[in-house]
């Protein structure tokens, strides 16, 4: 879920409310807030906590709320997790610390110590393109010995790696979620459990449907729907900047055109350009 | 300057005091705290601020104190800078936001807006190996139009880039500081202004001396001293982990053996191994 | 197909003969020689041509023979392609020139000019991990306008890219082949045409079977077989060196144990270590 | 030295003659042909050999001729080296095989075996940006035990690495040459032996002079001249393509304007654009 913002310092609470209900109405099985698409790392901590509190309250137990814990500082990470528990989150999704370059040994120590200081269930969040370190399969294998670890979200877009993770997660039926929505169909076809598609903010039904088709093994129908997912990807996530901006500003731009929430992005990311906005507007008008 | 710590949550204040005076006694021309070597990004904000306050007070105006502002969140960065001003810092050293991948345009917007909300003079801190984005020369050129920007620290280790920066900084005599100490001598020989050598925590006189030799054009003597700097680098910064740990734990290990401060590293970095500690101990005994 | 060698300079012709017939007997739909797994770039040109001639003759039209054209020099590439035609190859598979870093514009010019000087049908071979440049989707789109281009082999292991290629190839039913065998099943499930699995040298039936299951949409059975493919990958392609050696030496080691051909690798690659050889031997004994 | 070409297949022999004498007249201490700037890897072998023969004959022993041996195939590399010896080259400069990703162990085996089959003295050529593997310091240390290895050319642009190489080469006075001309001054100031500046094709006197100033320790004058070198770099090596094209086409464009040789580049590289040609023309008119 993106984080609706009025400006650098202010949540768009009306937008949050609409977005939460748009998503639940669209049939999603859970919410993941304050992840990469949720601009977690760009928001000051007090704003992050305000969002967690608001969303948990608005959801009111209808579906599980997962909270991204993405902070370069161990102690700040612990603090956010404690608040997430207090506000009623279902689980936290923890990313590696993302400033220093670290070894697997350091990653394991950091993560296992962090889990020890957190009381909610934990998803591991692999996103090496942004955190500079990957949870290598051997490290995942050690970490999931701990029953507090209940799932994995992989945003590496590395299907070779995802295939190797399946060997760990399939026997125990541990959820293994795909990050990039373009790879959701195939992740499900080969045995993955679900996904965390950014485009689901705009079109929750689309991704619920691909989930249902792929898990039911309806190959032809799934491939047809996949064409639409690729079309959304091309239209919404292209642009002149880097990936981070382009993905999030495409989603927020569409949500604004759907009158769901504001399209402000926290520093350092930027709104969609007028040209991109026009393309998205046309897409929405035609879809 | 490293940040002396007793544990994850507690400054080693006695160590801070000793270290500050060890450095001033060694003739350094300024202090840079809360940079990469200072573990700034790993420390919770309240601890960062405690360090700024303590160091500024202990230094008492004897030399300038520069404070690293390294936070992925714009608003948190502004907050730390405001406190640094209040506590009497001379300048802040600002790094790019380091979670998302951003374009030069986004980097320029973020940085120029941040400068507008800060009242202290500013150094730009280039460290693309860790922040994933470089201040490209054209971006630096635009940013230094602002008279609030008074210097640059470059830790890219890319001398081709450093040569291009010189063209911008030499005419206006803007300080251009070299990060990695192994490249300090050559940076000075080709026209750089100074350096921020991590090894200066342990051997401040050594780096003051190479500064004096190189700026005086004493090539033979400088090259001889450079051999010792390379020897320190080999002995102190090697190890089994990644660079980040290996550099900082080598420095802290030596400072402990010199009875200056504790050798605790904040998560996710790790102390020197016993083998490395032995090597450093032998080096210090023999030097 | 690997290239059976007695030493740096000599084909293992007996091995070639056995291997060709092992593969055809295993039901493969075509042979790709002198690709990455075929050590094309390591072999002197006269040896490459000797192999093409021998294999085309031995196959005798039973299945199509595709010949990798991998040379940093345009004129040498043209020469190899001309000989491949003369010896009866079905098509050539052309890789980008792999020494210089080149732009898409340069890649397009090189490739389209090369195609003009070649008379056989052409597959594009994308392998950016080794050639340092990727055939970007826009470049592929332009190149396949030429009817001489009849297919694509993608060894990028980037499924996001593969999904985007499908949009180009599916409407015209152009073959789109997956390189890494670990991704073959999913490539087929989402609409890919086939694969060029290195492990097919050893177990041709295994890959023919996954092809048949996946194209028939038999998800459960395909996933079960995929477990064996992942097991082969782990056992055969791990090791102490880099990927290139580890993949090829695992295959050649197994072929030697199956008494099909010699296990010599051309410089700079190296035979499997004794430990790896033991693992592979045990796997073959148990399988 | 660039390789003057009339087209893909034909040396510009008149241009070769003029260029050789332009360089010797400019005071250079040796010639390096068929390196990266010499487009060695793009030329068919027979053309490479024709160039070696022609240049060795034209130079006639006035200065040493070093021949780049850059071929992905071991046997082809041996063959070129044997011819270079026959034609009177002084030494060969050997690059790693550049297609596969290889380990240091594989690099060491390849290189030491290659040296054994070559009879000329050898320079090691480090250029990891193009060959994907670096001669790590420990590997260099082993290789230079062999007295046949008489020097090193480093084009990594990594001054940290260069500083570490100095420790190996300074005690034995082994030549250590800098590749990128922008770093030549500082390489000499810290103890390097010389350089292989591409811009020396156009302005041999400029680089001979920076060599003399830097080795004499005339810091101020060297820094002043360095400004001109940086200006050449900016004007000649910028462009719309990748580095490889941009450097070589800038040099060939200038040589054409100086009426020294033709500006054709072998596939896959491209001539300077008309805009770039204009800039270079203006620079030459004004210099």
mmCIF file of C-alpha atoms in Angstrom, chain B residues 1 15-33 54-66 200-206 208 212 255 260:
data_model
loop_
_atom_site.group_PDB
_atom_site.id
_atom_site.type_symbol
_atom_site.label_atom_id
_atom_site.label_comp_id
_atom_site.label_asym_id
_atom_site.label_seq_id
_atom_site.Cartn_x
_atom_site.Cartn_y
_atom_site.Cartn_z
ATOM 1 C CA UNK B 1 35.964 10.323 14.268
ATOM 2 C CA UNK B 15 36.255 7.403 25.586
ATOM 3 C CA UNK B 16 34.784 10.344 23.674
ATOM 4 C CA UNK B 17 36.635 12.748 25.904
ATOM 5 C CA UNK B 18 39.939 10.929 25.541
ATOM 6 C CA UNK B 19 39.516 10.552 21.790
ATOM 7 C CA UNK B 20 38.684 14.213 21.198
ATOM 8 C CA UNK B 21 41.771 15.257 23.108
ATOM 9 C CA UNK B 22 43.961 12.616 21.452
ATOM 10 C CA UNK B 23 42.940 14.058 18.087
ATOM 11 C CA UNK B 24 43.365 17.705 18.999
ATOM 12 C CA UNK B 25 46.686 16.841 20.624
ATOM 13 C CA UNK B 26 47.691 15.132 17.380
ATOM 14 C CA UNK B 27 47.230 18.356 15.491
ATOM 15 C CA UNK B 28 44.138 17.658 13.416
ATOM 16 C CA UNK B 29 42.511 20.684 11.837
ATOM 17 C CA UNK B 30 38.912 19.683 12.485
ATOM 18 C CA UNK B 31 36.620 16.847 13.575
ATOM 19 C CA UNK B 32 34.053 15.051 11.441
ATOM 20 C CA UNK B 33 31.588 13.122 13.580
ATOM 21 C CA UNK B 54 29.047 16.173 23.993
ATOM 22 C CA UNK B 55 31.712 16.590 21.345
ATOM 23 C CA UNK B 56 30.914 20.227 20.628
ATOM 24 C CA UNK B 57 31.105 20.957 24.327
ATOM 25 C CA UNK B 58 34.331 19.010 24.850
ATOM 26 C CA UNK B 59 36.023 20.606 21.834
ATOM 27 C CA UNK B 60 34.936 24.023 23.079
ATOM 28 C CA UNK B 61 35.799 25.826 19.884
ATOM 29 C CA UNK B 62 39.411 24.650 19.724
ATOM 30 C CA UNK B 63 38.834 23.259 16.226
ATOM 31 C CA UNK B 64 35.746 23.131 13.996
ATOM 32 C CA UNK B 65 33.302 20.244 14.457
ATOM 33 C CA UNK B 66 31.558 18.964 11.317
ATOM 34 C CA UNK B 200 43.611 9.538 11.840
ATOM 35 C CA UNK B 201 41.601 8.394 14.860
ATOM 36 C CA UNK B 202 44.566 6.244 15.830
ATOM 37 C CA UNK B 203 47.522 8.130 14.339
ATOM 38 C CA UNK B 204 46.540 11.777 13.949
ATOM 39 C CA UNK B 205 50.178 12.889 13.670
ATOM 40 C CA UNK B 206 50.807 10.534 10.758
ATOM 41 C CA UNK B 208 48.995 15.658 9.685
ATOM 42 C CA UNK B 212 52.369 18.854 5.459
ATOM 43 C CA UNK B 255 41.904 2.674 20.057
ATOM 44 C CA UNK B 260 41.505 5.487 24.447
#
